[in-house]
Amino acid sequence: MNGPATDTPASAPADVSPEALLAGIRAARDQGLAAVAVAATGDELAQVESTLFGRKAALGQIKQGLGSLPPEQRAAVGRALNEAQQDLRAAHAEAADELAASARREQLQREWLDLTETPPGPERGHLHLVTQTTERLEDVFVGMGFTVSEGPQAETDWYNFEALNLPAAHPARSMWDTLYLDLGERTELGDGEGGEASNVVLRTHTSPVQIRVMEVQPPPIYTICPGRVFRRDTADASHMPVFHQIEGLVVDRGISFADLAGTLEEFTSAYFGKAISSRLRPSYFPFTEPSAEFDITCVICEGSGCQTCQRTGWIELGGCGMVHPNVLANCGIDFEEWTGFAFGFGIDRLALMRHGIDDLRDMYTNDIRFLSQF
Ligand code: DAH
């Protein structure tokens, strides 16, 4: 195959024997098949093709030598020549098909578009951090046997204040900067006098849900009430006019302050982990007696003292206490038979602390770059 000078018997003078020609045909055929087998690209195969079937092809030259054989010997050599030629053609065609197929496979691979991929576009959303926090809190309390209750965000003065042992003009009302609704003539909102604009408020805390639960459900009661609350406040890094609280209420026989302390401690370690514990400090709320402030170990420094906890190692979470007998009586519950405790704390602040967010307003400006972190 390398050239007529070295291994093409057909180029030899005309006295070549049929045996030598047949050997030459076999050699040319085998070399040709080997050359086809190693051709790795279309170009290489085209090169091989011209060597095999072109003007100077080995078999072609042998064919030219055929004429010098005696006629009776020509047929056998001619047949061998044709067969060799056919074998080479077939091998070449097969190799060409295979190369074309693999070139196509490669092209498909190169140009493959994964149409199942999520097209670039708006990010898939998720629950807001406050909602996530609320759901986690609910999970912990539900795990402790509490139910979840809800109440309206617009409340009458009765539910938001009066039934909670805060009669009109009670000085403690100033603890809640209240937003009043102007409802004009519409009067169908629950108890209270109704009708007067000043009588309906955006609830300033979740405590009115306590009243709504006790009104309809006889004790024993073990419930939490998460929800949105409103205060007349200017937004700053630690205040928002709209925020969220979670209220807890237990009413049963023989409930004591120790049950309150134990429940809050149990909640604290279930929600924050064993490193964080709770403590109660005496305080005042009109709807509880005695009342306490509920602190937890600072979640940032775990009690050693840092900027967040003002070096005290504690963070104030909310208020609590034993439900005031007047409140039980306002809901028709016999306070000689039943006692209870209640607590309430801010959800937004909790989320803020857990995630080291320093400005409460970031939670509500709907900046996707902020929200998508949680
Ligand atoms: N409602 C109170 C507030 O918004 C928090 C609170 C204090 C709730 C004591 C309670 C409680 O249930 O017992 O400031």
mmCIF file of C-alpha atoms and ligand atoms in Angstrom:
data_model
loop_
_atom_site.group_PDB
_atom_site.id
_atom_site.type_symbol
_atom_site.label_atom_id
_atom_site.label_comp_id
_atom_site.label_asym_id
_atom_site.label_seq_id
_atom_site.Cartn_x
_atom_site.Cartn_y
_atom_site.Cartn_z
ATOM 1 C CA MET A 1 0.000 0.000 0.000
ATOM 2 C CA ASN A 2 2.852 2.371 0.575
ATOM 3 C CA GLY A 3 3.569 2.792 -3.032
ATOM 4 C CA PRO A 4 3.952 0.856 -6.201
ATOM 5 C CA ALA A 5 7.767 0.732 -5.922
ATOM 6 C CA THR A 6 7.874 -1.419 -2.800
ATOM 7 C CA ASP A 7 4.892 -3.709 -2.642
ATOM 8 C CA THR A 8 2.873 -3.678 -5.757
ATOM 9 C CA PRO A 9 3.526 -6.910 -7.521
ATOM 10 C CA ALA A 10 1.337 -5.715 -10.363
ATOM 11 C CA SER A 11 3.913 -3.128 -11.281
ATOM 12 C CA ALA A 12 6.314 -5.948 -11.881
ATOM 13 C CA PRO A 13 7.066 -7.091 -15.431
ATOM 14 C CA ALA A 14 4.527 -9.151 -17.330
ATOM 15 C CA ASP A 15 5.986 -12.545 -16.510
ATOM 16 C CA VAL A 16 4.483 -12.503 -13.016
ATOM 17 C CA SER A 17 2.917 -15.809 -11.981
ATOM 18 C CA PRO A 18 -0.786 -16.108 -10.980
ATOM 19 C CA GLU A 19 0.332 -17.227 -7.491
ATOM 20 C CA ALA A 20 2.333 -14.076 -7.022
ATOM 21 C CA LEU A 21 -0.640 -11.987 -8.208
ATOM 22 C CA LEU A 22 -3.029 -13.770 -5.837
ATOM 23 C CA ALA A 23 -0.601 -13.173 -2.949
ATOM 24 C CA GLY A 24 -0.368 -9.555 -3.966
ATOM 25 C CA ILE A 25 -4.182 -9.258 -4.020
ATOM 26 C CA ARG A 26 -4.454 -10.736 -0.530
ATOM 27 C CA ALA A 27 -1.758 -8.413 0.784
ATOM 28 C CA ALA A 28 -3.384 -5.371 -0.818
ATOM 29 C CA ARG A 29 -6.765 -6.381 0.572
ATOM 30 C CA ASP A 30 -5.447 -6.898 4.116
ATOM 31 C CA GLN A 31 -3.498 -3.676 4.108
ATOM 32 C CA GLY A 32 -6.528 -1.858 2.729
ATOM 33 C CA LEU A 33 -8.826 -3.233 5.451
ATOM 34 C CA ALA A 34 -6.282 -2.250 8.129
ATOM 35 C CA ALA A 35 -6.049 1.275 6.736
ATOM 36 C CA VAL A 36 -9.862 1.580 6.756
ATOM 37 C CA ALA A 37 -9.972 0.323 10.347
ATOM 38 C CA VAL A 38 -7.584 2.980 11.678
ATOM 39 C CA ALA A 39 -9.100 5.947 9.861
ATOM 40 C CA ALA A 40 -10.464 8.040 12.742
ATOM 41 C CA THR A 41 -11.981 11.010 10.892
ATOM 42 C CA GLY A 42 -13.819 11.693 7.686
ATOM 43 C CA ASP A 43 -10.691 13.315 6.259
ATOM 44 C CA GLU A 44 -8.518 10.335 7.050
ATOM 45 C CA LEU A 45 -11.067 8.001 5.494
ATOM 46 C CA ALA A 46 -11.219 10.094 2.352
ATOM 47 C CA GLN A 47 -7.450 9.845 2.149
ATOM 48 C CA VAL A 48 -7.650 6.056 2.517
ATOM 49 C CA GLU A 49 -10.337 5.957 -0.163
ATOM 50 C CA SER A 50 -8.179 7.583 -2.781
ATOM 51 C CA THR A 51 -5.302 5.245 -1.945
ATOM 52 C CA LEU A 52 -7.567 2.201 -2.254
ATOM 53 C CA PHE A 53 -9.583 3.061 -5.300
ATOM 54 C CA GLY A 54 -7.665 5.851 -6.995
ATOM 55 C CA ARG A 55 -5.520 5.755 -10.087
ATOM 56 C CA LYS A 56 -2.457 4.383 -8.324
ATOM 57 C CA ALA A 57 -4.346 1.910 -6.167
ATOM 58 C CA ALA A 58 -2.567 -1.406 -5.571
ATOM 59 C CA LEU A 59 -5.440 -3.547 -6.785
ATOM 60 C CA GLY A 60 -5.837 -1.366 -9.870
ATOM 61 C CA GLN A 61 -2.273 -1.936 -10.797
ATOM 62 C CA ILE A 62 -2.593 -5.682 -10.371
ATOM 63 C CA LYS A 63 -5.613 -5.519 -12.636
ATOM 64 C CA GLN A 64 -3.512 -3.925 -15.313
ATOM 65 C CA GLY A 65 -1.116 -6.870 -15.019
ATOM 66 C CA LEU A 66 -3.948 -9.294 -15.658
ATOM 67 C CA GLY A 67 -3.593 -8.897 -19.408
ATOM 68 C CA SER A 68 -0.194 -10.526 -19.407
ATOM 69 C CA LEU A 69 -1.548 -13.758 -17.921
ATOM 70 C CA PRO A 70 -2.497 -16.589 -20.148
ATOM 71 C CA PRO A 71 -6.308 -16.416 -20.684
ATOM 72 C CA GLU A 72 -7.023 -19.678 -18.737
ATOM 73 C CA GLN A 73 -5.377 -18.243 -15.630
ATOM 74 C CA ARG A 74 -7.019 -14.825 -15.857
ATOM 75 C CA ALA A 75 -10.461 -15.847 -14.540
ATOM 76 C CA ALA A 76 -9.293 -17.038 -11.118
ATOM 77 C CA VAL A 77 -7.086 -14.023 -10.512
ATOM 78 C CA GLY A 78 -9.800 -11.698 -11.831
ATOM 79 C CA ARG A 79 -12.379 -13.197 -9.466
ATOM 80 C CA ALA A 80 -10.016 -12.798 -6.491
ATOM 81 C CA LEU A 81 -9.404 -9.242 -7.577
ATOM 82 C CA ASN A 82 -13.131 -8.433 -7.696
ATOM 83 C CA GLU A 83 -13.769 -10.032 -4.333
ATOM 84 C CA ALA A 84 -10.933 -8.088 -2.742
ATOM 85 C CA GLN A 85 -12.253 -4.917 -4.311
ATOM 86 C CA GLN A 86 -15.767 -5.623 -2.994
ATOM 87 C CA ASP A 87 -14.455 -6.345 0.468
ATOM 88 C CA LEU A 88 -12.612 -3.050 0.525
ATOM 89 C CA ARG A 89 -15.649 -1.145 -0.804
ATOM 90 C CA ALA A 90 -17.883 -2.698 1.840
ATOM 91 C CA ALA A 91 -15.418 -2.016 4.656
ATOM 92 C CA HIS A 92 -14.991 1.539 3.446
ATOM 93 C CA ALA A 93 -18.732 2.152 3.233
ATOM 94 C CA GLU A 94 -19.287 0.751 6.709
ATOM 95 C CA ALA A 95 -16.502 2.886 8.153
ATOM 96 C CA ALA A 96 -17.924 5.960 6.419
ATOM 97 C CA ASP A 97 -21.382 5.285 7.910
ATOM 98 C CA GLU A 98 -19.925 4.816 11.339
ATOM 99 C CA LEU A 99 -17.889 7.993 11.194
ATOM 100 C CA ALA A 100 -20.897 9.950 9.978
ATOM 101 C CA ALA A 101 -23.013 8.553 12.800
ATOM 102 C CA SER A 102 -20.476 9.386 15.461
ATOM 103 C CA ALA A 103 -19.964 12.869 14.018
ATOM 104 C CA ARG A 104 -23.713 13.353 14.295
ATOM 105 C CA ARG A 105 -23.762 12.073 17.854
ATOM 106 C CA GLU A 106 -21.019 14.530 18.756
ATOM 107 C CA GLN A 107 -22.865 17.378 17.122
ATOM 108 C CA LEU A 108 -26.069 16.523 18.956
ATOM 109 C CA GLN A 109 -24.152 16.373 22.202
ATOM 110 C CA ARG A 110 -22.596 19.753 21.491
ATOM 111 C CA GLU A 111 -25.838 21.401 20.526
ATOM 112 C CA TRP A 112 -27.974 19.713 23.173
ATOM 113 C CA LEU A 113 -30.372 22.066 24.921
ATOM 114 C CA ASP A 114 -31.823 20.990 28.239
ATOM 115 C CA LEU A 115 -35.344 22.295 27.863
ATOM 116 C CA THR A 116 -36.348 20.878 31.215
ATOM 117 C CA GLU A 117 -34.097 23.369 32.949
ATOM 118 C CA THR A 118 -35.876 26.134 34.875
ATOM 119 C CA PRO A 119 -35.726 29.067 32.527
ATOM 120 C CA PRO A 120 -34.095 32.150 34.017
ATOM 121 C CA GLY A 121 -36.762 34.446 35.350
ATOM 122 C CA PRO A 122 -38.425 35.424 38.593
ATOM 123 C CA GLU A 123 -37.085 33.460 41.562
ATOM 124 C CA ARG A 124 -39.371 30.983 43.213
ATOM 125 C CA GLY A 125 -40.668 32.590 46.393
ATOM 126 C CA HIS A 126 -40.861 31.254 49.916
ATOM 127 C CA LEU A 127 -42.587 32.123 53.146
ATOM 128 C CA HIS A 128 -41.665 35.432 54.737
ATOM 129 C CA LEU A 129 -39.294 35.212 57.698
ATOM 130 C CA VAL A 130 -42.036 36.298 60.099
ATOM 131 C CA THR A 131 -44.363 33.594 58.776
ATOM 132 C CA GLN A 132 -41.622 30.999 59.070
ATOM 133 C CA THR A 133 -40.961 32.100 62.649
ATOM 134 C CA THR A 134 -44.664 32.001 63.494
ATOM 135 C CA GLU A 135 -44.984 28.490 62.096
ATOM 136 C CA ARG A 136 -41.993 27.287 64.105
ATOM 137 C CA LEU A 137 -43.449 28.787 67.274
ATOM 138 C CA GLU A 138 -46.779 27.131 66.553
ATOM 139 C CA ASP A 139 -45.029 23.806 66.026
ATOM 140 C CA VAL A 140 -43.298 24.017 69.395
ATOM 141 C CA PHE A 141 -46.488 24.898 71.281
ATOM 142 C CA VAL A 142 -48.598 22.379 69.396
ATOM 143 C CA GLY A 143 -45.964 19.827 70.399
ATOM 144 C CA MET A 144 -46.624 20.841 74.013
ATOM 145 C CA GLY A 145 -50.361 20.244 73.627
ATOM 146 C CA PHE A 146 -51.591 23.740 72.759
ATOM 147 C CA THR A 147 -54.184 24.549 70.113
ATOM 148 C CA VAL A 148 -53.901 27.554 67.780
ATOM 149 C CA SER A 149 -56.589 30.278 67.913
ATOM 150 C CA GLU A 150 -57.177 33.384 65.862
ATOM 151 C CA GLY A 151 -59.119 36.600 66.253
ATOM 152 C CA PRO A 152 -59.926 39.680 64.181
ATOM 153 C CA GLN A 153 -57.420 42.474 63.672
ATOM 154 C CA ALA A 154 -60.067 45.145 64.114
ATOM 155 C CA GLU A 155 -61.398 44.916 67.657
ATOM 156 C CA THR A 156 -63.867 46.743 69.794
ATOM 157 C CA ASP A 157 -62.660 48.605 72.807
ATOM 158 C CA TRP A 158 -64.249 45.841 74.901
ATOM 159 C CA TYR A 159 -62.023 43.052 73.629
ATOM 160 C CA ASN A 160 -58.852 45.059 73.261
ATOM 161 C CA PHE A 161 -59.100 46.797 76.658
ATOM 162 C CA GLU A 162 -62.178 46.581 78.816
ATOM 163 C CA ALA A 163 -62.571 42.837 79.112
ATOM 164 C CA LEU A 164 -58.854 42.692 79.858
ATOM 165 C CA ASN A 165 -59.453 44.639 83.056
ATOM 166 C CA LEU A 166 -58.692 47.971 81.404
ATOM 167 C CA PRO A 167 -61.828 50.062 81.828
ATOM 168 C CA ALA A 168 -62.136 53.372 79.982
ATOM 169 C CA ALA A 169 -59.748 55.996 81.319
ATOM 170 C CA HIS A 170 -57.598 53.342 83.037
ATOM 171 C CA PRO A 171 -54.140 54.939 83.222
ATOM 172 C CA ALA A 172 -52.486 51.747 81.930
ATOM 173 C CA ARG A 173 -54.206 52.232 78.569
ATOM 174 C CA SER A 174 -51.375 54.582 77.726
ATOM 175 C CA MET A 175 -49.129 51.475 77.579
ATOM 176 C CA TRP A 176 -50.651 50.881 74.156
ATOM 177 C CA ASP A 177 -50.549 53.673 71.570
ATOM 178 C CA THR A 178 -53.782 52.886 69.871
ATOM 179 C CA LEU A 179 -54.996 53.359 66.297
ATOM 180 C CA TYR A 180 -58.746 54.021 66.142
ATOM 181 C CA LEU A 181 -60.893 53.129 63.167
ATOM 182 C CA ASP A 182 -63.416 55.539 61.772
ATOM 183 C CA LEU A 183 -66.281 53.228 60.841
ATOM 184 C CA GLY A 184 -68.907 55.930 60.473
ATOM 185 C CA GLU A 185 -72.335 54.350 60.650
ATOM 186 C CA ARG A 186 -71.305 50.711 60.597
ATOM 187 C CA THR A 187 -72.101 49.227 63.974
ATOM 188 C CA GLU A 188 -72.153 45.469 63.604
ATOM 189 C CA LEU A 189 -68.719 44.779 65.126
ATOM 190 C CA GLY A 190 -69.226 42.647 68.226
ATOM 191 C CA ASP A 191 -69.893 43.885 71.765
ATOM 192 C CA GLY A 192 -69.240 47.350 73.116
ATOM 193 C CA GLU A 193 -71.369 50.333 72.289
ATOM 194 C CA GLY A 194 -70.587 50.276 68.558
ATOM 195 C CA GLY A 195 -71.191 53.016 66.074
ATOM 196 C CA GLU A 196 -68.759 55.544 67.446
ATOM 197 C CA ALA A 197 -65.548 55.731 65.508
ATOM 198 C CA SER A 198 -63.472 55.751 68.670
ATOM 199 C CA ASN A 199 -64.941 52.438 69.792
ATOM 200 C CA VAL A 200 -63.226 50.234 67.219
ATOM 201 C CA VAL A 201 -59.478 49.911 67.217
ATOM 202 C CA LEU A 202 -56.809 48.022 65.359
ATOM 203 C CA ARG A 203 -55.877 45.555 68.064
ATOM 204 C CA THR A 204 -52.806 46.713 69.948
ATOM 205 C CA HIS A 205 -51.930 43.194 71.123
ATOM 206 C CA THR A 206 -53.076 39.587 70.732
ATOM 207 C CA SER A 207 -54.523 39.535 74.260
ATOM 208 C CA PRO A 208 -58.114 40.175 73.029
ATOM 209 C CA VAL A 209 -58.024 36.701 71.461
ATOM 210 C CA GLN A 210 -57.791 35.340 75.030
ATOM 211 C CA ILE A 211 -61.180 36.863 75.691
ATOM 212 C CA ARG A 212 -62.679 35.510 72.482
ATOM 213 C CA VAL A 213 -61.427 32.007 73.278
ATOM 214 C CA MET A 214 -62.678 32.041 76.886
ATOM 215 C CA GLU A 215 -66.069 33.371 75.780
ATOM 216 C CA VAL A 216 -66.731 30.349 73.591
ATOM 217 C CA GLN A 217 -64.658 27.559 75.075
ATOM 218 C CA PRO A 218 -65.140 26.208 78.576
ATOM 219 C CA PRO A 219 -61.902 25.325 80.444
ATOM 220 C CA PRO A 220 -59.567 23.497 80.347
ATOM 221 C CA ILE A 221 -57.962 25.784 77.771
ATOM 222 C CA TYR A 222 -54.451 25.433 76.381
ATOM 223 C CA THR A 223 -54.120 27.699 73.366
ATOM 224 C CA ILE A 224 -51.805 30.095 71.574
ATOM 225 C CA CYS A 225 -52.922 33.039 69.447
ATOM 226 C CA PRO A 226 -50.395 34.356 66.937
ATOM 227 C CA GLY A 227 -51.256 37.381 64.831
ATOM 228 C CA ARG A 228 -50.737 40.872 63.535
ATOM 229 C CA VAL A 229 -51.016 43.818 65.888
ATOM 230 C CA PHE A 230 -50.933 47.595 65.436
ATOM 231 C CA ARG A 231 -49.581 50.545 67.402
ATOM 232 C CA ARG A 232 -49.440 54.242 66.722
ATOM 233 C CA ASP A 233 -45.703 54.306 66.375
ATOM 234 C CA THR A 234 -43.149 55.780 64.007
ATOM 235 C CA ALA A 235 -41.112 53.145 62.223
ATOM 236 C CA ASP A 236 -37.509 52.952 63.361
ATOM 237 C CA ALA A 237 -34.865 50.230 63.705
ATOM 238 C CA SER A 238 -36.741 48.563 66.571
ATOM 239 C CA HIS A 239 -40.353 49.679 66.129
ATOM 240 C CA MET A 240 -42.977 49.181 63.448
ATOM 241 C CA PRO A 241 -46.588 50.378 63.541
ATOM 242 C CA VAL A 242 -47.535 46.872 62.376
ATOM 243 C CA PHE A 243 -45.912 43.842 63.947
ATOM 244 C CA HIS A 244 -46.720 40.375 65.257
ATOM 245 C CA GLN A 245 -47.279 38.799 68.626
ATOM 246 C CA ILE A 246 -47.994 35.389 69.977
ATOM 247 C CA GLU A 247 -50.243 35.026 72.989
ATOM 248 C CA GLY A 248 -50.489 31.996 75.223
ATOM 249 C CA LEU A 249 -53.425 31.133 77.476
ATOM 250 C CA VAL A 250 -53.897 28.279 79.901
ATOM 251 C CA VAL A 251 -56.979 27.912 82.091
ATOM 252 C CA ASP A 252 -57.429 24.781 84.148
ATOM 253 C CA ARG A 253 -57.930 23.604 87.712
ATOM 254 C CA GLY A 254 -55.010 24.234 90.057
ATOM 255 C CA ILE A 255 -52.842 26.160 87.602
ATOM 256 C CA SER A 256 -50.126 28.033 89.486
ATOM 257 C CA PHE A 257 -47.320 30.459 88.793
ATOM 258 C CA ALA A 258 -44.953 27.475 88.817
ATOM 259 C CA ASP A 259 -46.832 26.080 85.796
ATOM 260 C CA LEU A 260 -46.305 29.379 84.008
ATOM 261 C CA ALA A 261 -42.569 29.416 84.781
ATOM 262 C CA GLY A 262 -42.210 25.749 83.822
ATOM 263 C CA THR A 263 -44.107 26.174 80.547
ATOM 264 C CA LEU A 264 -42.021 29.180 79.515
ATOM 265 C CA GLU A 265 -38.796 27.373 80.414
ATOM 266 C CA GLU A 266 -39.906 24.294 78.477
ATOM 267 C CA PHE A 267 -40.800 26.440 75.474
ATOM 268 C CA THR A 268 -37.508 28.329 75.654
ATOM 269 C CA SER A 269 -35.321 25.246 75.526
ATOM 270 C CA ALA A 270 -37.539 23.582 72.889
ATOM 271 C CA TYR A 271 -37.366 26.626 70.624
ATOM 272 C CA PHE A 272 -33.867 27.978 71.277
ATOM 273 C CA GLY A 273 -32.019 24.887 72.505
ATOM 274 C CA LYS A 274 -30.641 23.868 75.867
ATOM 275 C CA ALA A 275 -28.100 26.709 76.027
ATOM 276 C CA ILE A 276 -30.889 29.281 76.405
ATOM 277 C CA SER A 277 -33.047 29.510 79.516
ATOM 278 C CA SER A 278 -35.737 31.833 80.848
ATOM 279 C CA ARG A 279 -36.315 33.995 83.910
ATOM 280 C CA LEU A 280 -39.227 36.045 85.218
ATOM 281 C CA ARG A 281 -39.062 39.534 86.716
ATOM 282 C CA PRO A 282 -41.925 41.218 88.598
ATOM 283 C CA SER A 283 -43.897 43.590 86.409
ATOM 284 C CA TYR A 284 -47.366 44.996 85.900
ATOM 285 C CA PHE A 285 -50.126 44.228 83.438
ATOM 286 C CA PRO A 286 -53.775 44.992 84.196
ATOM 287 C CA PHE A 287 -54.926 41.581 82.944
ATOM 288 C CA THR A 288 -52.628 39.473 85.100
ATOM 289 C CA GLU A 289 -51.946 39.293 88.837
ATOM 290 C CA PRO A 290 -49.189 38.735 89.666
ATOM 291 C CA SER A 291 -47.501 39.854 86.457
ATOM 292 C CA ALA A 292 -43.993 39.312 85.214
ATOM 293 C CA GLU A 293 -41.601 40.204 82.482
ATOM 294 C CA PHE A 294 -40.287 37.184 80.627
ATOM 295 C CA ASP A 295 -36.567 37.225 79.742
ATOM 296 C CA ILE A 296 -34.410 34.674 77.943
ATOM 297 C CA THR A 297 -30.655 34.196 77.878
ATOM 298 C CA CYS A 298 -29.246 36.475 75.185
ATOM 299 C CA VAL A 299 -29.209 34.355 72.022
ATOM 300 C CA ILE A 300 -26.269 36.297 70.612
ATOM 301 C CA CYS A 301 -23.750 35.917 73.465
ATOM 302 C CA GLU A 302 -25.500 33.067 75.310
ATOM 303 C CA GLY A 303 -25.386 35.019 78.534
ATOM 304 C CA SER A 304 -21.860 36.347 78.672
ATOM 305 C CA GLY A 305 -22.920 39.903 77.840
ATOM 306 C CA CYS A 306 -22.842 41.744 74.518
ATOM 307 C CA GLN A 307 -24.161 44.814 72.783
ATOM 308 C CA THR A 308 -27.530 43.257 71.941
ATOM 309 C CA CYS A 309 -28.323 42.487 75.586
ATOM 310 C CA GLN A 310 -26.636 45.651 76.861
ATOM 311 C CA ARG A 311 -24.139 43.471 78.744
ATOM 312 C CA THR A 312 -26.840 41.933 80.937
ATOM 313 C CA GLY A 313 -26.788 38.479 79.336
ATOM 314 C CA TRP A 314 -30.612 38.600 79.150
ATOM 315 C CA ILE A 315 -33.115 39.740 76.566
ATOM 316 C CA GLU A 316 -36.671 40.768 77.324
ATOM 317 C CA LEU A 317 -39.116 38.738 75.290
ATOM 318 C CA GLY A 318 -42.548 39.664 76.607
ATOM 319 C CA GLY A 319 -45.019 39.779 79.453
ATOM 320 C CA CYS A 320 -46.888 37.121 81.408
ATOM 321 C CA GLY A 321 -48.736 36.410 84.605
ATOM 322 C CA MET A 322 -51.677 34.704 86.280
ATOM 323 C CA VAL A 323 -54.936 35.624 84.539
ATOM 324 C CA HIS A 324 -56.658 38.297 86.636
ATOM 325 C CA PRO A 325 -59.913 37.102 88.300
ATOM 326 C CA ASN A 326 -61.721 40.059 86.740
ATOM 327 C CA VAL A 327 -60.724 38.807 83.287
ATOM 328 C CA LEU A 328 -61.998 35.283 84.017
ATOM 329 C CA ALA A 329 -65.220 36.784 85.402
ATOM 330 C CA ASN A 330 -65.635 38.961 82.288
ATOM 331 C CA CYS A 331 -65.684 35.751 80.252
ATOM 332 C CA GLY A 332 -68.092 33.961 82.574
ATOM 333 C CA ILE A 333 -65.457 31.645 84.056
ATOM 334 C CA ASP A 334 -65.679 30.880 87.777
ATOM 335 C CA PHE A 335 -62.343 32.047 89.185
ATOM 336 C CA GLU A 336 -62.888 30.050 92.363
ATOM 337 C CA GLU A 337 -62.782 26.862 90.336
ATOM 338 C CA TRP A 338 -60.409 27.773 87.540
ATOM 339 C CA THR A 339 -57.099 29.557 87.459
ATOM 340 C CA GLY A 340 -54.855 30.303 84.529
ATOM 341 C CA PHE A 341 -51.783 31.967 83.191
ATOM 342 C CA ALA A 342 -51.109 33.958 80.056
ATOM 343 C CA PHE A 343 -48.139 35.317 78.210
ATOM 344 C CA GLY A 344 -47.459 37.365 75.106
ATOM 345 C CA PHE A 345 -44.367 38.298 73.169
ATOM 346 C CA GLY A 346 -43.254 39.813 69.882
ATOM 347 C CA ILE A 347 -42.538 37.514 66.946
ATOM 348 C CA ASP A 348 -40.719 40.008 64.723
ATOM 349 C CA ARG A 349 -38.204 40.860 67.427
ATOM 350 C CA LEU A 350 -37.560 37.184 67.984
ATOM 351 C CA ALA A 351 -36.801 36.634 64.292
ATOM 352 C CA LEU A 352 -34.641 39.747 64.345
ATOM 353 C CA MET A 353 -32.530 38.400 67.189
ATOM 354 C CA ARG A 354 -32.220 34.883 65.875
ATOM 355 C CA HIS A 355 -30.862 36.102 62.553
ATOM 356 C CA GLY A 356 -28.812 39.059 63.784
ATOM 357 C CA ILE A 357 -30.857 41.566 61.766
ATOM 358 C CA ASP A 358 -30.284 45.074 63.037
ATOM 359 C CA ASP A 359 -33.140 46.980 61.469
ATOM 360 C CA LEU A 360 -36.744 45.861 61.864
ATOM 361 C CA ARG A 361 -37.744 47.930 58.827
ATOM 362 C CA ASP A 362 -35.758 45.611 56.544
ATOM 363 C CA MET A 363 -38.374 42.936 57.216
ATOM 364 C CA TYR A 364 -41.066 45.014 55.553
ATOM 365 C CA THR A 365 -39.455 46.837 52.653
ATOM 366 C CA ASN A 366 -39.872 43.776 50.427
ATOM 367 C CA ASP A 367 -36.332 43.865 49.116
ATOM 368 C CA ILE A 368 -35.841 40.442 47.536
ATOM 369 C CA ARG A 369 -32.093 40.577 48.258
ATOM 370 C CA PHE A 370 -32.905 40.766 51.955
ATOM 371 C CA LEU A 371 -35.850 38.375 52.000
ATOM 372 C CA SER A 372 -34.176 35.650 49.972
ATOM 373 C CA GLN A 373 -31.568 35.189 52.715
ATOM 374 C CA PHE A 374 -34.093 33.475 54.986
HETATM 375 N N1 DAH B 1 -50.386 42.047 75.713
HETATM 376 C C1 DAH B 1 -49.140 42.469 76.314
HETATM 377 C C2 DAH B 1 -48.461 43.494 75.413
HETATM 378 O O1 DAH B 1 -48.779 43.610 74.291
HETATM 379 C C3 DAH B 1 -48.220 41.322 76.513
HETATM 380 C C4 DAH B 1 -48.730 40.401 77.546
HETATM 381 C C5 DAH B 1 -48.392 40.592 78.860
HETATM 382 C C6 DAH B 1 -49.588 39.387 77.248
HETATM 383 C C7 DAH B 1 -48.838 39.766 79.853
HETATM 384 C C8 DAH B 1 -50.083 38.543 78.238
HETATM 385 C C9 DAH B 1 -49.687 38.755 79.527
HETATM 386 O O2 DAH B 1 -50.886 37.549 77.987
HETATM 387 O O3 DAH B 1 -50.147 37.923 80.485
HETATM 388 O O4 DAH B 1 -47.643 44.217 75.871
#
